[in-house]
mmCIF file of C-alpha atoms in Angstrom:
data_model
loop_
_atom_site.group_PDB
_atom_site.id
_atom_site.type_symbol
_atom_site.label_atom_id
_atom_site.label_comp_id
_atom_site.label_asym_id
_atom_site.label_seq_id
_atom_site.Cartn_x
_atom_site.Cartn_y
_atom_site.Cartn_z
ATOM 1 C CA MET A 1 0.000 0.000 0.000
ATOM 2 C CA ARG A 2 2.807 2.411 0.821
ATOM 3 C CA ILE A 3 4.575 1.588 -2.442
ATOM 4 C CA PHE A 4 1.444 2.452 -4.405
ATOM 5 C CA ILE A 5 1.051 5.752 -2.561
ATOM 6 C CA ILE A 6 4.697 6.703 -3.192
ATOM 7 C CA PHE A 7 4.393 5.728 -6.855
ATOM 8 C CA SER A 8 1.187 7.758 -7.198
ATOM 9 C CA LEU A 9 2.788 10.791 -5.586
ATOM 10 C CA ALA A 10 5.775 10.486 -7.900
ATOM 11 C CA LEU A 11 3.515 10.247 -10.953
ATOM 12 C CA ILE A 12 1.519 13.298 -9.886
ATOM 13 C CA THR A 13 4.785 15.220 -9.370
ATOM 14 C CA ILE A 14 6.041 14.299 -12.861
ATOM 15 C CA LEU A 15 2.713 15.269 -14.459
ATOM 16 C CA SER A 16 2.693 18.564 -12.575
ATOM 17 C CA VAL A 17 6.209 19.435 -13.781
ATOM 18 C CA THR A 18 5.245 18.477 -17.336
ATOM 19 C CA LEU A 19 2.162 20.686 -17.211
ATOM 20 C CA VAL A 20 4.195 23.622 -15.891
ATOM 21 C CA ILE A 21 6.760 23.192 -18.677
ATOM 22 C CA LYS A 22 4.038 23.011 -21.335
ATOM 23 C CA SER A 23 2.239 26.000 -19.828
ATOM 24 C CA ASN A 24 5.444 28.049 -19.966
ATOM 25 C CA ASP A 25 6.004 26.973 -23.582
ATOM 26 C CA ILE A 26 2.509 28.093 -24.523
ATOM 27 C CA LYS A 27 3.054 31.442 -22.806
ATOM 28 C CA GLU A 28 6.265 31.960 -24.780
ATOM 29 C CA ILE A 29 4.493 31.093 -28.037
ATOM 30 C CA PHE A 30 1.711 33.553 -27.214
ATOM 31 C CA LYS A 31 4.232 36.276 -26.376
ATOM 32 C CA LYS A 32 5.982 35.826 -29.730
ATOM 33 C CA LYS A 33 2.778 35.842 -31.784
ATOM 34 C CA LYS A 34 2.880 38.686 -34.319
ATOM 35 C CA ILE A 35 0.970 40.216 -37.214
ATOM 36 C CA LYS A 36 2.809 38.567 -40.089
ATOM 37 C CA VAL A 37 1.130 40.148 -43.114
ATOM 38 C CA ILE A 38 -1.191 43.095 -43.794
ATOM 39 C CA GLU A 39 -3.175 42.638 -46.999
ATOM 40 C CA LEU A 40 -4.811 45.633 -48.701
ATOM 41 C CA ILE A 41 -7.715 44.470 -50.861
ATOM 42 C CA ASN A 42 -9.491 46.353 -53.678
ATOM 43 C CA ASN A 43 -7.033 49.251 -53.977
ATOM 44 C CA ASP A 44 -7.177 50.333 -57.605
ATOM 45 C CA ARG A 45 -6.027 53.917 -57.066
ATOM 46 C CA ILE A 46 -4.415 54.186 -53.618
ATOM 47 C CA SER A 47 -0.752 53.204 -53.569
ATOM 48 C CA LYS A 48 0.216 50.695 -50.892
ATOM 49 C CA ASP A 49 3.173 52.848 -49.773
ATOM 50 C CA TYR A 50 0.868 55.803 -49.081
ATOM 51 C CA PHE A 51 -1.728 53.611 -47.372
ATOM 52 C CA PHE A 52 0.620 51.741 -45.027
ATOM 53 C CA LYS A 53 2.365 54.955 -43.945
ATOM 54 C CA LYS A 54 -0.945 56.392 -42.756
ATOM 55 C CA ILE A 55 -2.117 53.482 -40.588
ATOM 56 C CA SER A 56 -0.750 52.792 -37.109
ATOM 57 C CA VAL A 57 -0.694 48.980 -37.295
ATOM 58 C CA LYS A 58 2.485 47.536 -38.839
ATOM 59 C CA GLU A 59 3.679 44.137 -39.979
ATOM 60 C CA GLY A 60 5.755 42.411 -37.284
ATOM 61 C CA GLN A 61 4.051 44.089 -34.342
ATOM 62 C CA SER A 62 2.653 42.055 -31.459
ATOM 63 C CA PHE A 63 -0.582 40.262 -32.248
ATOM 64 C CA TRP A 64 -1.895 41.234 -28.812
ATOM 65 C CA LYS A 65 -1.240 44.956 -29.220
ATOM 66 C CA PHE A 66 -3.552 45.203 -32.223
ATOM 67 C CA ASN A 67 -6.175 47.904 -31.545
ATOM 68 C CA PRO A 68 -9.199 47.588 -33.865
ATOM 69 C CA PHE A 69 -10.618 50.923 -32.685
ATOM 70 C CA LYS A 70 -7.398 52.747 -33.594
ATOM 71 C CA LEU A 71 -7.338 51.113 -37.047
ATOM 72 C CA LYS A 72 -10.989 52.075 -37.571
ATOM 73 C CA LYS A 73 -10.129 55.704 -36.774
ATOM 74 C CA ASP A 74 -7.109 55.579 -39.110
ATOM 75 C CA LEU A 75 -9.255 54.349 -41.988
ATOM 76 C CA GLU A 76 -11.982 56.923 -41.332
ATOM 77 C CA ASN A 77 -9.363 59.661 -41.729
ATOM 78 C CA PHE A 78 -8.686 58.723 -45.364
ATOM 79 C CA ASN A 79 -10.407 61.049 -47.853
ATOM 80 C CA GLU A 80 -9.653 58.365 -50.403
ATOM 81 C CA ILE A 81 -11.739 55.658 -48.715
ATOM 82 C CA GLU A 82 -15.536 55.528 -48.804
ATOM 83 C CA ASN A 83 -16.114 52.237 -46.923
ATOM 84 C CA PHE A 84 -13.919 49.574 -45.329
ATOM 85 C CA SER A 85 -13.827 46.333 -43.376
ATOM 86 C CA PHE A 86 -10.954 44.411 -41.750
ATOM 87 C CA TYR A 87 -10.287 41.054 -40.145
ATOM 88 C CA LEU A 88 -7.286 39.737 -38.205
ATOM 89 C CA ASN A 89 -7.162 35.936 -38.316
ATOM 90 C CA TRP A 90 -5.384 33.641 -35.865
ATOM 91 C CA SER A 91 -2.516 32.951 -38.246
ATOM 92 C CA GLY A 92 -1.472 36.616 -38.030
ATOM 93 C CA ILE A 93 -2.846 37.870 -41.354
ATOM 94 C CA LEU A 94 -4.661 41.219 -41.221
ATOM 95 C CA GLN A 95 -6.949 41.734 -44.218
ATOM 96 C CA ILE A 96 -8.202 45.269 -44.953
ATOM 97 C CA GLU A 97 -10.777 45.621 -47.723
ATOM 98 C CA ILE A 98 -11.691 49.107 -48.969
ATOM 99 C CA ASP A 99 -14.092 50.897 -51.311
ATOM 100 C CA GLU A 100 -12.305 53.903 -52.766
ATOM 101 C CA THR A 101 -13.853 57.364 -53.099
ATOM 102 C CA GLU A 102 -14.735 58.202 -56.698
ATOM 103 C CA PRO A 103 -12.697 61.210 -57.924
ATOM 104 C CA PHE A 104 -15.042 63.976 -59.086
ATOM 105 C CA MET A 105 -12.550 66.266 -60.836
ATOM 106 C CA ILE A 106 -8.886 66.838 -61.658
ATOM 107 C CA TRP A 107 -7.580 70.103 -60.195
ATOM 108 C CA ILE A 108 -4.742 71.550 -62.309
ATOM 109 C CA ARG A 109 -2.367 74.422 -61.439
ATOM 110 C CA ASP A 110 0.705 74.768 -63.670
ATOM 111 C CA LYS A 111 2.477 71.411 -63.227
ATOM 112 C CA ASN A 112 0.533 70.470 -60.102
ATOM 113 C CA ILE A 113 -2.261 67.955 -60.607
ATOM 114 C CA ASN A 114 -4.560 66.642 -57.879
ATOM 115 C CA TYR A 115 -7.664 64.508 -57.913
ATOM 116 C CA ILE A 116 -10.439 65.943 -55.771
ATOM 117 C CA ASP A 117 -13.736 64.639 -54.429
ATOM 118 C CA PHE A 118 -17.155 66.284 -54.669
ATOM 119 C CA ASP A 119 -16.307 68.745 -51.856
ATOM 120 C CA GLY A 120 -12.913 69.680 -53.280
ATOM 121 C CA SER A 121 -10.835 67.609 -50.841
ATOM 122 C CA ILE A 122 -7.600 66.325 -52.377
ATOM 123 C CA LEU A 123 -7.406 62.592 -53.104
ATOM 124 C CA LYS A 124 -3.927 61.105 -53.313
ATOM 125 C CA PHE A 125 -4.576 58.797 -56.237
ATOM 126 C CA ASP A 126 -2.492 57.469 -59.077
ATOM 127 C CA ILE A 127 -4.951 57.122 -61.975
ATOM 128 C CA GLU A 128 -3.189 58.191 -65.150
ATOM 129 C CA GLY A 129 -5.591 56.281 -67.368
ATOM 130 C CA GLU A 130 -8.699 58.138 -66.154
ATOM 131 C CA LYS A 131 -7.674 61.734 -66.864
ATOM 132 C CA ASP A 132 -9.647 62.091 -70.080
ATOM 133 C CA SER A 133 -12.924 60.983 -68.525
ATOM 134 C CA ILE A 134 -12.888 63.355 -65.520
ATOM 135 C CA ILE A 135 -13.788 67.055 -65.464
ATOM 136 C CA LYS A 136 -10.680 69.256 -65.297
ATOM 137 C CA LEU A 137 -10.702 72.162 -62.837
ATOM 138 C CA PHE A 138 -8.312 75.105 -63.245
ATOM 139 C CA GLY A 139 -7.451 78.038 -60.975
ATOM 140 C CA ASN A 140 -5.692 78.781 -57.694
ATOM 141 C CA HIS A 141 -7.832 77.824 -54.679
ATOM 142 C CA ALA A 142 -10.513 76.558 -57.065
ATOM 143 C CA ASN A 143 -10.915 73.412 -54.954
ATOM 144 C CA LEU A 144 -12.001 75.545 -51.983
ATOM 145 C CA GLN A 145 -14.777 77.173 -54.021
ATOM 146 C CA ILE A 146 -16.066 74.289 -56.126
ATOM 147 C CA SER A 147 -18.432 72.568 -53.664
ATOM 148 C CA GLU A 148 -21.252 75.121 -54.069
ATOM 149 C CA LEU A 149 -21.095 74.885 -57.855
ATOM 150 C CA ASN A 150 -20.978 71.079 -57.695
ATOM 151 C CA ASN A 151 -24.096 70.945 -55.534
ATOM 152 C CA LEU A 152 -25.985 73.053 -58.062
ATOM 153 C CA LEU A 153 -24.668 71.138 -61.063
ATOM 154 C CA LEU A 154 -25.908 67.872 -59.586
ATOM 155 C CA LYS A 155 -29.428 69.218 -60.085
ATOM 156 C CA LYS A 156 -28.605 69.952 -63.741
ATOM 157 C CA GLU A 157 -27.530 66.549 -64.985
ATOM 158 C CA LYS A 158 -27.583 67.546 -68.645
ATOM 159 C CA THR A 159 -25.235 70.460 -67.965
ATOM 160 C CA LEU A 160 -22.963 68.452 -65.680
ATOM 161 C CA SER A 161 -22.555 65.564 -68.119
ATOM 162 C CA SER A 162 -21.605 68.003 -70.903
ATOM 163 C CA ILE A 163 -18.731 69.694 -69.051
ATOM 164 C CA ASN A 164 -15.152 69.118 -70.163
ATOM 165 C CA SER A 165 -13.391 71.697 -67.974
ATOM 166 C CA ILE A 166 -14.095 74.444 -65.420
ATOM 167 C CA PHE A 167 -12.026 77.596 -64.841
ATOM 168 C CA TYR A 168 -12.189 79.531 -61.581
ATOM 169 C CA GLN A 169 -11.434 83.178 -62.327
ATOM 170 C CA GLY A 170 -10.800 84.693 -58.924
ATOM 171 C CA ASP A 171 -13.258 87.489 -58.122
ATOM 172 C CA ILE A 172 -14.778 87.357 -61.619
ATOM 173 C CA GLY A 173 -16.601 84.047 -61.757
ATOM 174 C CA TRP A 174 -16.651 80.636 -63.425
ATOM 175 C CA LYS A 175 -16.077 79.536 -67.002
ATOM 176 C CA LEU A 176 -17.521 76.158 -67.995
ATOM 177 C CA ILE A 177 -16.292 74.642 -71.263
ATOM 178 C CA PHE A 178 -18.307 71.784 -72.747
ATOM 179 C CA HIS A 179 -17.292 68.799 -74.841
ATOM 180 C CA ASN A 180 -18.760 70.473 -77.923
ATOM 181 C CA GLU A 181 -16.395 73.460 -77.330
ATOM 182 C CA LYS A 182 -19.187 75.834 -76.338
ATOM 183 C CA CYS A 183 -18.903 77.637 -72.986
ATOM 184 C CA VAL A 184 -20.851 79.572 -70.387
ATOM 185 C CA LEU A 185 -19.547 82.308 -68.080
ATOM 186 C CA LEU A 186 -21.115 82.424 -64.618
ATOM 187 C CA PRO A 187 -20.900 84.865 -61.684
ATOM 188 C CA LEU A 188 -19.822 83.825 -58.196
ATOM 189 C CA LYS A 189 -23.129 84.942 -56.653
ATOM 190 C CA LYS A 190 -26.738 84.012 -57.448
ATOM 191 C CA LEU A 191 -25.431 80.894 -59.122
ATOM 192 C CA GLU A 192 -28.618 78.892 -58.730
ATOM 193 C CA LYS A 193 -30.795 81.431 -60.522
ATOM 194 C CA VAL A 194 -28.224 81.953 -63.268
ATOM 195 C CA LEU A 195 -27.900 78.202 -63.872
ATOM 196 C CA ASP A 196 -31.690 77.983 -64.184
ATOM 197 C CA ILE A 197 -31.514 80.587 -66.942
ATOM 198 C CA PHE A 198 -28.736 78.697 -68.717
ATOM 199 C CA GLN A 199 -30.694 75.459 -68.436
ATOM 200 C CA ASP A 200 -33.519 77.129 -70.376
ATOM 201 C CA ILE A 201 -31.029 78.239 -73.031
ATOM 202 C CA LEU A 202 -29.575 74.747 -73.205
ATOM 203 C CA ASN A 203 -33.025 73.371 -73.985
ATOM 204 C CA SER A 204 -33.741 75.985 -76.654
ATOM 205 C CA GLU A 205 -32.658 76.607 -80.254
ATOM 206 C CA LEU A 206 -30.397 79.457 -79.074
ATOM 207 C CA TYR A 207 -27.880 76.953 -77.761
ATOM 208 C CA SER A 208 -27.164 75.590 -81.233
ATOM 209 C CA GLN A 209 -26.714 79.088 -82.712
ATOM 210 C CA PHE A 210 -23.979 80.467 -80.412
ATOM 211 C CA ASN A 211 -20.709 79.364 -78.805
ATOM 212 C CA ILE A 212 -20.368 81.696 -75.809
ATOM 213 C CA PHE A 213 -23.063 82.461 -73.246
ATOM 214 C CA ASP A 214 -22.065 85.156 -70.749
ATOM 215 C CA LEU A 215 -24.392 85.359 -67.733
ATOM 216 C CA ARG A 216 -22.093 87.196 -65.337
ATOM 217 C CA VAL A 217 -24.318 90.292 -65.309
ATOM 218 C CA TYR A 218 -27.489 89.204 -63.575
ATOM 219 C CA SER A 219 -30.694 89.234 -65.688
ATOM 220 C CA ARG A 220 -28.665 89.716 -68.875
ATOM 221 C CA VAL A 221 -27.296 87.226 -71.373
ATOM 222 C CA TYR A 222 -24.521 88.022 -73.809
ATOM 223 C CA MET A 223 -24.154 85.535 -76.675
ATOM 224 C CA SER A 224 -21.372 85.287 -79.241
ATOM 225 C CA ASN A 225 -20.099 83.009 -81.992
ATOM 226 C CA LYS A 226 -16.474 83.573 -81.024
ATOM 227 C CA LYS A 227 -14.413 80.619 -79.819
ATOM 228 C CA CYS A 228 -14.317 80.037 -76.093
#
């Protein structure tokens, strides 16, 4: 009976030591667990270099220090991203899937070119192939003034879809050039009423007879066959 008790105690001691060793091994494995790879999915326009510099989570960092709330805030701060989702799996792969903001215009100043959204915010995109299909905006600080005009143009789909380029002329007003090489000159104030007047012209026979429509003086329309 004593021999059995001694043997049992010895076996329990060995098992206890084994469990402690295995527990320590598991703790070490957990401590060393890292984020191995960060995958950016659905990025057609955002460069990976730009994206990864702007997020706080990095490859090789501790798996346990990953903060989903901080990453969510990082992604919300991108003008270039409309929607997103992310998932960190147990193997250490962080997948970030994004829906990119659609560029509304190209803002051009001398050699400087930026893609901007509907509100005029700059989008850091690399989309050489899309330049011809996007409205071109010219003029210093034009991006800061364009949102009001954009909101009004959205209500005039026929006018908006016809625009090739827009020029912001400081304190003078706007010049809209269309794909058919006709143009309209608009004031900075009372834009909504003036665009209503131009919409009537656009739907009339007058539009086919002239190239330039100057509406900068309110309640008057100057029309010419000169080139824009």
